[in-house]
Coordinates of C-alpha atoms and ligand atoms in Angstrom, one line a residue:
M1 CA -38.5 5.4 27.1
P2 CA -35.2 6.6 28.6
K3 CA -32.3 7.7 26.4
P4 CA -30.0 5.0 24.9
A5 CA -26.6 5.5 26.3
Y6 CA -23.1 4.2 25.7
I7 CA -21.2 3.0 28.7
S8 CA -18.3 5.3 28.0
E9 CA -20.7 8.2 28.2
I10 CA -22.0 7.0 31.5
L11 CA -18.5 6.6 32.9
S12 CA -17.7 10.2 31.8
G13 CA -20.4 11.4 34.2
R14 CA -22.7 12.6 31.5
Y15 CA -25.8 10.8 32.8
S16 CA -25.4 11.2 36.5
N17 CA -28.8 10.6 38.3
E18 CA -30.6 10.1 35.0
E19 CA -32.5 7.1 33.8
V20 CA -30.7 5.3 30.9
F21 CA -31.1 2.4 28.6
I22 CA -28.0 0.3 27.8
R23 CA -27.3 -2.7 25.5
G24 CA -24.5 -5.1 25.9
W25 CA -23.0 -8.4 26.8
L26 CA -22.9 -9.9 30.3
H27 CA -19.2 -9.8 31.0
N28 CA -19.3 -11.1 34.5
K29 CA -21.8 -11.6 37.3
R30 CA -22.0 -12.2 41.1
S31 CA -24.8 -12.3 43.6
S32 CA -24.9 -11.6 47.2
G33 CA -28.2 -12.0 49.2
G34 CA -30.8 -9.9 47.5
I35 CA -28.5 -8.2 45.0
H36 CA -27.1 -9.2 41.6
F37 CA -24.1 -7.4 40.3
L38 CA -24.2 -7.6 36.5
I39 CA -21.0 -6.4 34.8
V40 CA -22.0 -5.3 31.4
R41 CA -19.8 -4.5 28.4
D42 CA -20.9 -2.7 25.2
G43 CA -17.7 -2.1 23.2
T44 CA -17.2 1.3 24.6
G45 CA -16.6 0.3 28.2
V46 CA -17.6 -1.9 31.1
I47 CA -20.0 -0.9 33.9
Q48 CA -21.4 -2.5 37.0
C49 CA -25.2 -2.7 37.1
T50 CA -26.8 -3.6 40.4
M51 CA -30.2 -5.2 40.6
K52 CA -31.9 -5.3 44.0
K53 CA -34.6 -7.9 44.6
D54 CA -37.2 -5.4 45.9
K55 CA -36.6 -2.9 43.0
V56 CA -37.6 -5.2 40.1
D57 CA -40.3 -7.8 39.2
S58 CA -39.6 -11.1 40.8
S59 CA -39.5 -12.8 37.4
V60 CA -36.8 -10.4 36.3
F61 CA -34.8 -11.0 39.4
E62 CA -35.0 -14.8 38.9
E63 CA -34.0 -14.5 35.2
A64 CA -31.0 -12.4 36.1
K65 CA -30.0 -15.1 38.7
K66 CA -29.8 -17.8 36.0
L67 CA -28.2 -15.5 33.4
T68 CA -25.2 -17.0 31.6
L69 CA -22.0 -15.1 30.8
E70 CA -21.9 -13.4 27.4
S71 CA -25.7 -13.3 27.2
T72 CA -26.9 -10.1 25.4
L73 CA -29.1 -7.7 27.3
E74 CA -31.0 -4.5 27.3
L75 CA -31.1 -2.8 30.7
M76 CA -32.9 0.1 32.2
G77 CA -31.9 2.0 35.3
V78 CA -30.7 5.1 37.0
V79 CA -27.0 6.1 36.9
R80 CA -25.5 6.8 40.3
E81 CA -22.1 8.0 41.2
D82 CA -20.5 5.4 43.5
K83 CA -16.8 5.5 44.5
R84 CA -16.8 1.8 45.3
A85 CA -17.9 0.8 41.8
P86 CA -15.1 0.2 39.2
G87 CA -15.2 3.3 37.0
G88 CA -16.9 5.4 39.7
Y89 CA -20.5 5.0 38.3
E90 CA -23.1 2.2 38.4
V91 CA -26.6 1.6 37.1
H92 CA -29.4 0.8 39.5
V93 CA -31.4 -1.6 37.4
S94 CA -35.2 -1.2 37.1
D95 CA -35.7 -3.6 34.2
L96 CA -33.9 -6.1 32.1
R97 CA -34.6 -7.8 28.8
V98 CA -32.5 -10.8 27.6
I99 CA -32.0 -10.6 23.8
N100 CA -29.9 -13.8 23.5
R101 CA -29.3 -16.2 26.4
A102 CA -25.8 -17.6 25.9
K103 CA -25.2 -21.3 26.2
D104 CA -23.9 -22.5 29.6
G105 CA -20.1 -22.8 30.0
F106 CA -18.5 -19.9 28.0
P107 CA -15.1 -21.5 27.1
I108 CA -13.0 -18.6 28.3
A109 CA -13.2 -19.0 32.1
K110 CA -11.6 -16.9 34.8
K111 CA -8.6 -19.2 35.0
Y112 CA -5.3 -19.7 33.2
H113 CA -5.6 -20.8 29.6
G114 CA -2.6 -21.8 27.5
P115 CA -1.8 -19.8 24.4
D116 CA -3.0 -22.6 22.0
F117 CA -6.4 -22.7 23.7
L118 CA -6.7 -19.0 23.4
L119 CA -5.7 -19.0 19.8
D120 CA -8.2 -21.8 19.0
N121 CA -10.8 -19.6 20.7
R122 CA -9.6 -16.3 19.3
H123 CA -13.1 -15.4 18.1
L124 CA -14.1 -15.3 21.8
W125 CA -10.8 -14.3 23.4
I126 CA -10.9 -10.9 21.5
R127 CA -13.7 -10.0 23.9
S128 CA -11.3 -10.1 26.9
Q129 CA -10.3 -6.8 28.5
K130 CA -6.7 -7.4 27.5
M131 CA -7.5 -7.7 23.8
Q132 CA -10.0 -4.9 23.9
R133 CA -7.3 -2.6 25.3
I134 CA -4.7 -3.6 22.7
L135 CA -7.2 -3.3 19.8
R136 CA -8.3 0.1 20.9
I137 CA -4.7 1.3 21.2
R138 CA -4.0 -0.1 17.8
A139 CA -6.9 1.9 16.3
E140 CA -5.8 5.1 18.1
F141 CA -2.3 4.5 16.8
L142 CA -3.4 4.3 13.2
K143 CA -5.7 7.2 13.6
A144 CA -2.9 9.4 14.9
A145 CA -0.5 8.2 12.2
R146 CA -3.0 9.1 9.4
E147 CA -3.6 12.5 11.1
W148 CA 0.1 13.3 11.0
L149 CA 0.6 12.1 7.5
D150 CA -2.5 14.0 6.2
E151 CA -1.5 17.2 8.0
N152 CA 2.0 17.0 6.5
G153 CA 0.9 16.8 2.9
F154 CA 1.0 13.0 2.3
T155 CA -1.6 11.4 0.0
E156 CA -2.9 7.9 0.7
F157 CA -2.2 5.6 -2.1
H158 CA -3.1 1.9 -2.7
A159 CA -0.8 -0.6 -4.3
P160 CA -1.9 -4.1 -5.5
T161 CA -1.8 -7.1 -3.3
L162 CA -1.3 -9.6 -6.1
I163 CA 2.1 -9.0 -7.7
T164 CA 4.6 -10.7 -9.9
A165 CA 8.1 -9.8 -8.6
A166 CA 9.7 -9.9 -5.2
C167 CA 10.5 -6.7 -3.3
E168 CA 12.3 -8.2 -0.3
G169 CA 13.8 -11.4 -1.9
G170 CA 12.0 -14.5 -3.0
A171 CA 12.4 -16.6 0.1
T172 CA 9.3 -15.3 1.8
L173 CA 6.9 -15.0 -1.1
F174 CA 3.5 -16.7 -0.9
S175 CA 2.5 -17.9 -4.4
V176 CA -1.1 -17.8 -5.6
R177 CA -2.5 -19.4 -8.7
Y178 CA -3.6 -16.6 -11.0
F179 CA -5.6 -18.4 -13.7
D180 CA -2.9 -20.0 -15.8
K181 CA -0.1 -18.0 -14.2
T182 CA 1.6 -17.7 -10.9
A183 CA 1.3 -14.5 -8.9
Y184 CA 2.5 -13.7 -5.4
L185 CA 1.1 -11.9 -2.3
T186 CA 2.9 -8.6 -1.8
Q187 CA 5.7 -8.2 0.8
S188 CA 5.7 -4.4 0.5
W189 CA 4.0 -1.7 -1.6
Q190 CA 7.4 -0.2 -2.3
L191 CA 8.1 -0.9 -5.9
Y192 CA 4.6 0.5 -6.8
A193 CA 5.1 3.4 -4.4
E194 CA 8.2 4.4 -6.3
A195 CA 6.1 4.6 -9.4
A196 CA 3.4 6.6 -7.7
I197 CA 5.6 9.4 -6.3
A198 CA 5.9 10.6 -9.9
S199 CA 2.1 11.0 -9.9
L200 CA 1.3 12.1 -6.3
G201 CA 4.5 13.3 -4.6
K202 CA 4.6 12.3 -0.9
I203 CA 2.5 9.2 -0.3
Y204 CA 1.6 6.6 2.3
T205 CA -0.4 3.4 2.8
I206 CA -1.6 1.3 5.6
A207 CA -2.2 -2.2 4.2
P208 CA -1.4 -5.9 4.8
S209 CA 1.9 -7.4 3.7
F210 CA 2.6 -11.1 3.5
R211 CA 5.7 -13.1 4.3
A212 CA 6.0 -16.8 4.2
E213 CA 8.2 -16.7 7.3
K214 CA 9.2 -20.3 8.2
S215 CA 10.6 -19.1 11.5
K216 CA 8.6 -19.5 14.6
T217 CA 9.5 -16.4 16.6
R218 CA 7.8 -13.9 18.9
R219 CA 8.0 -11.2 16.3
H220 CA 7.0 -12.8 12.9
L221 CA 3.6 -13.0 11.4
T222 CA 2.9 -14.3 8.0
E223 CA 0.3 -11.5 7.4
F224 CA 1.1 -8.1 9.0
W225 CA -0.1 -4.6 8.6
H226 CA 2.4 -2.3 7.0
L227 CA 2.5 1.5 7.3
E228 CA 4.6 2.6 4.4
V229 CA 5.8 6.0 3.3
E230 CA 7.6 7.1 0.1
V231 CA 8.9 10.5 -0.6
P232 CA 10.5 12.1 -3.7
W233 CA 13.4 14.6 -3.3
C234 CA 14.3 12.9 -0.1
D235 CA 17.5 11.3 1.2
L236 CA 18.4 9.0 4.1
E237 CA 18.5 11.8 6.7
G238 CA 15.2 13.2 5.4
I239 CA 13.4 9.9 5.8
M240 CA 14.7 9.3 9.3
K241 CA 13.4 12.7 10.3
I242 CA 9.9 11.8 9.0
E243 CA 10.0 8.5 10.9
E244 CA 10.9 10.0 14.2
E245 CA 8.4 12.9 13.9
L246 CA 5.6 10.6 12.9
L247 CA 6.3 8.1 15.7
F248 CA 6.5 10.8 18.3
H249 CA 3.3 12.4 17.2
V250 CA 1.5 9.1 17.5
I251 CA 3.0 8.5 21.0
R252 CA 2.0 12.0 22.2
R253 CA -1.5 11.4 21.0
L254 CA -1.7 8.0 22.8
C255 CA -0.3 9.6 26.0
E256 CA -2.7 12.5 26.1
K257 CA -6.1 10.7 26.0
P258 CA -7.3 9.6 29.4
S259 CA -8.9 6.4 28.2
T260 CA -5.8 5.4 26.2
I261 CA -3.6 6.1 29.2
R262 CA -5.8 3.8 31.3
D263 CA -5.5 1.1 28.7
L264 CA -1.7 1.5 28.4
E265 CA -1.2 1.4 32.2
A266 CA -3.5 -1.6 32.6
L267 CA -1.2 -3.4 30.1
G268 CA 1.8 -2.5 32.2
R269 CA 3.1 0.3 30.0
S270 CA 3.8 3.6 31.6
P271 CA 3.2 6.6 29.3
S272 CA 6.3 8.3 30.7
D273 CA 8.4 5.6 29.2
L274 CA 6.9 6.1 25.8
L275 CA 7.3 9.9 26.0
K276 CA 11.1 9.5 26.2
A277 CA 10.8 8.9 22.5
E278 CA 11.3 12.6 21.7
P279 CA 13.2 13.3 18.5
P280 CA 15.9 13.3 17.5
F281 CA 16.4 9.5 17.9
P282 CA 20.0 8.4 18.4
R283 CA 21.7 7.1 15.2
I284 CA 24.4 4.6 15.2
T285 CA 26.0 3.1 12.1
Y286 CA 26.0 -0.7 11.4
D287 CA 29.8 -0.5 11.9
E288 CA 29.4 0.9 15.4
A289 CA 26.7 -1.7 16.1
V290 CA 29.2 -4.5 15.2
E291 CA 31.9 -2.8 17.3
I292 CA 29.5 -2.8 20.3
L293 CA 28.6 -6.4 19.8
N294 CA 32.2 -7.6 19.5
R295 CA 33.3 -5.6 22.5
D296 CA 30.5 -7.2 24.5
G297 CA 31.7 -10.6 23.5
I298 CA 28.9 -11.4 21.0
K299 CA 30.4 -13.1 17.9
F300 CA 29.1 -11.4 14.8
E301 CA 30.6 -11.2 11.3
W302 CA 30.6 -7.9 9.4
G303 CA 28.3 -8.2 6.4
N304 CA 25.5 -10.2 7.9
D305 CA 22.1 -8.8 8.7
L306 CA 21.5 -8.1 12.4
G307 CA 19.4 -10.9 13.9
W308 CA 17.2 -11.1 16.9
I309 CA 20.0 -11.8 19.4
E310 CA 22.2 -8.9 18.1
E311 CA 19.2 -6.5 18.0
K312 CA 18.1 -7.5 21.5
H313 CA 21.6 -6.8 22.9
L314 CA 21.8 -3.4 21.2
T315 CA 18.3 -2.3 22.3
L316 CA 19.2 -2.8 26.0
K317 CA 21.6 0.1 25.7
F318 CA 18.9 2.6 24.8
D319 CA 15.7 3.8 26.5
K320 CA 14.1 5.2 23.3
P321 CA 14.0 4.1 19.7
F322 CA 17.2 4.5 17.7
F323 CA 18.4 4.1 14.1
V324 CA 21.0 1.7 12.9
T325 CA 22.2 3.1 9.5
H326 CA 24.5 2.1 6.6
Y327 CA 23.9 -1.6 6.5
P328 CA 26.3 -3.6 4.1
R329 CA 24.8 -4.1 0.6
R330 CA 24.9 -7.8 1.1
A331 CA 22.5 -7.5 4.1
K332 CA 19.9 -5.4 2.3
A333 CA 17.5 -5.8 -0.6
F334 CA 18.5 -4.8 -4.2
Y335 CA 16.8 -1.4 -4.3
H336 CA 18.9 0.2 -1.5
K337 CA 21.2 2.9 -2.8
P338 CA 24.9 2.2 -2.1
D339 CA 26.7 5.0 -0.3
P340 CA 28.6 7.0 -3.0
N341 CA 31.5 7.5 -0.5
R342 CA 31.7 3.9 0.5
P343 CA 29.8 1.6 -2.0
E344 CA 30.1 -1.5 0.2
V345 CA 27.4 -0.1 2.5
T346 CA 23.9 1.3 1.7
L347 CA 22.0 4.5 2.6
S348 CA 19.7 2.4 4.7
A349 CA 18.3 2.6 8.2
D350 CA 16.3 0.4 10.5
L351 CA 14.5 1.8 13.5
L352 CA 14.9 -0.3 16.6
A353 CA 12.6 -0.1 19.6
P354 CA 14.2 -0.3 23.1
E355 CA 13.8 -2.9 25.9
G356 CA 14.7 -5.8 23.7
Y357 CA 12.0 -5.2 21.0
G358 CA 14.2 -4.5 18.1
E359 CA 13.4 -3.6 14.5
I360 CA 10.1 -1.8 13.9
T361 CA 10.9 0.0 10.6
G362 CA 13.1 -0.7 7.6
G363 CA 13.9 1.8 4.9
G364 CA 16.3 4.3 3.4
Q365 CA 17.3 5.9 0.1
R366 CA 16.5 4.1 -3.2
I367 CA 18.7 3.7 -6.2
D368 CA 17.7 6.4 -8.8
D369 CA 20.2 5.5 -11.5
E370 CA 19.4 2.9 -14.2
N371 CA 22.8 1.4 -14.5
E372 CA 23.4 1.2 -10.7
L373 CA 20.0 -0.6 -10.4
L374 CA 20.8 -3.1 -13.1
E375 CA 24.1 -3.9 -11.4
R376 CA 22.3 -4.5 -8.1
I377 CA 19.6 -6.6 -9.7
K378 CA 22.3 -8.9 -11.2
E379 CA 24.3 -8.9 -8.0
N380 CA 21.2 -10.3 -6.3
N381 CA 20.7 -13.0 -9.0
L382 CA 17.3 -11.5 -10.0
N383 CA 15.9 -11.5 -13.5
P384 CA 15.9 -7.9 -14.9
N385 CA 12.9 -8.9 -17.1
D386 CA 10.8 -9.3 -14.0
Y387 CA 11.6 -5.7 -13.0
E388 CA 11.3 -4.1 -16.4
W389 CA 8.6 -1.6 -15.4
Y390 CA 10.5 -0.7 -12.2
I391 CA 13.7 -0.1 -14.1
D392 CA 11.7 2.1 -16.5
L393 CA 11.1 4.5 -13.6
R394 CA 14.8 5.4 -13.8
R395 CA 14.4 6.3 -17.5
W396 CA 11.5 8.7 -17.2
G397 CA 12.0 11.4 -14.7
S398 CA 14.1 9.8 -11.9
V399 CA 14.6 11.7 -8.7
P400 CA 16.5 11.0 -5.5
H401 CA 13.9 9.4 -3.2
A402 CA 13.5 7.5 0.0
G403 CA 10.9 5.6 2.0
F404 CA 10.3 3.2 4.9
G405 CA 7.9 0.5 6.1
L406 CA 6.7 0.3 9.7
G407 CA 5.5 -3.0 11.0
V408 CA 2.2 -2.0 12.8
E409 CA 2.2 -5.1 15.0
R410 CA 5.9 -4.8 15.9
T411 CA 5.3 -1.3 17.0
I412 CA 2.1 -2.1 18.9
M413 CA 4.0 -4.9 20.6
W414 CA 6.5 -2.4 22.0
I415 CA 3.9 0.3 22.8
C416 CA 1.7 -2.2 24.7
K417 CA 4.7 -4.0 26.2
L418 CA 3.6 -7.4 24.8
S419 CA 5.7 -10.5 24.9
H420 CA 4.5 -12.0 21.7
I421 CA 3.4 -10.3 18.4
R422 CA 0.3 -12.5 18.1
D423 CA -1.5 -10.3 20.6
A424 CA -0.9 -7.1 18.6
I425 CA -3.5 -8.3 16.0
A426 CA -7.0 -9.8 16.4
F427 CA -6.6 -12.9 14.3
P428 CA -2.8 -13.6 14.0
R429 CA -1.5 -15.6 11.0
L430 CA 1.4 -17.7 12.1
L431 CA 3.5 -20.5 10.7
N432 CA 1.0 -23.1 12.0
R433 CA -2.1 -21.0 12.2
V434 CA -4.7 -19.6 9.8
Y435 CA -7.8 -20.6 11.8
P436 CA -10.0 -19.0 13.1
Ligands
4AD1 O1 12.3 -4.3 6.7 P1 11.3 -4.7 5.7 O2 11.3 -6.0 5.1 O3 11.2 -3.5 4.7 C1 10.4 -3.5 3.6 O4 9.5 -4.3 3.3 C2 10.5 -2.2 2.8 N1 10.2 -2.5 1.4 C3 9.6 -1.2 3.4 C4 9.7 0.1 2.7 O5 10.8 0.7 2.6 N2 8.6 0.6 2.2 O6 9.8 -4.6 6.5 C5 9.5 -3.4 7.1 C6 8.9 -3.6 8.5 C7 9.9 -4.3 9.4 O7 10.8 -3.3 10.0 C8 9.0 -4.9 10.4 O8 8.6 -4.0 11.4 C9 7.8 -5.3 9.6 O9 7.9 -4.6 8.4 N3 7.9 -6.8 9.3 C10 7.2 -7.7 9.9 N4 6.3 -7.6 10.9 C11 5.7 -8.8 11.3 N5 5.9 -10.0 10.8 C12 6.8 -10.1 9.8 N6 7.1 -11.3 9.2 C13 7.5 -8.9 9.3 N7 8.4 -8.7 8.3 C14 8.6 -7.4 8.3
MG2 MG1 13.9 -5.2 7.7

């Protein structure tokens, strides 16, 4: 029995001229005269397997001829280097065993399908080359982020998903029946993270957040993955430094691995564009952003939050991510610390990705004083009773602290140059979609 081999290992040249045994799905197939070209996929890669009529039993050759796309197979054969084969190697098949013959007519054909069809068939569409590439990059992204956080002394911490009080305002809370009470799905780990820094110091999480976003846009999901960081003894400038270093570390990792470079390039993203994101990232204030908008003829009133149109306009002026800082207090959630030198703005920062992508992180310095927090809670028409434990944190060992949340799909969307956020996650949850 030959060695079981993964396709990625074969494509790396490790089994040249050796006999191997591979298992996978029939990704594609064509025949010409006495040869079948079976394109096989195993989750690590895709390889061409050629079967010559005179090299296998006639029953095997006939079975291969009738084989349906997405059938599962075990194949045996010898690996040969071949410049003409995609990937540079192919397997010369000596035997084939069909494990599961797929039904005829795999719904995803080699033709144009509309987005709704592909979303309805998402369970099958995630097998496509495009989705494989994005999902691999996403996995590499999170691996590299964890690596940087772990190496820099951050501890992973988990906050609850079922919560009782809004972090980002009530409008986008999903409510859940919790026995005889109402609970909500979390929008952010932040309030709990602010409690946990007094236990663990610098912390992070990578977890889903939920927003009942009623808007149908290219950048909103109702369930998204949130990479969040919270740091004691940290101010606005300190948290921006962490953001830019973390992001650049991840980008460097993605752009040094040959298989990831291939995935990025196949998606139309050139690694050299990403590598422009070397710290320090430019910083502009909200005031400067408003000035730019007004100068360029975009009507925008000071005090409002920047929307998609404004962000898009600003991002076209940069070729790397940049921070917008000091948003007005009215545009930001209650926990943002007002600037002591100018209390109408907050010590906040959003990180915007270039090329029209816009906001990928939101964060800043938190209020650490009890009275200031109470004032902001009232100003936002929130009920202090709902936040009693959170206010308590300002009574028992309060410290200056800061944090941020990075939208994983927003960031993957930019990194992979995607036109819609739905493709940055395997099974997107959208305004009109929770199936499959
Ligand atoms: O700006 P947001 O609302 O900030 C917070 O939730 C803070 N509590 C985070 C923190 O400081 N720990 O959300 C953070 C990021 C946004 O910049 C965006 O990238 C992403 O989360 N995000 C979404 N991504 C996809 N779909 C949505 N509906 C999103 N809402 C926010
Ligand atoms: Mg935000």
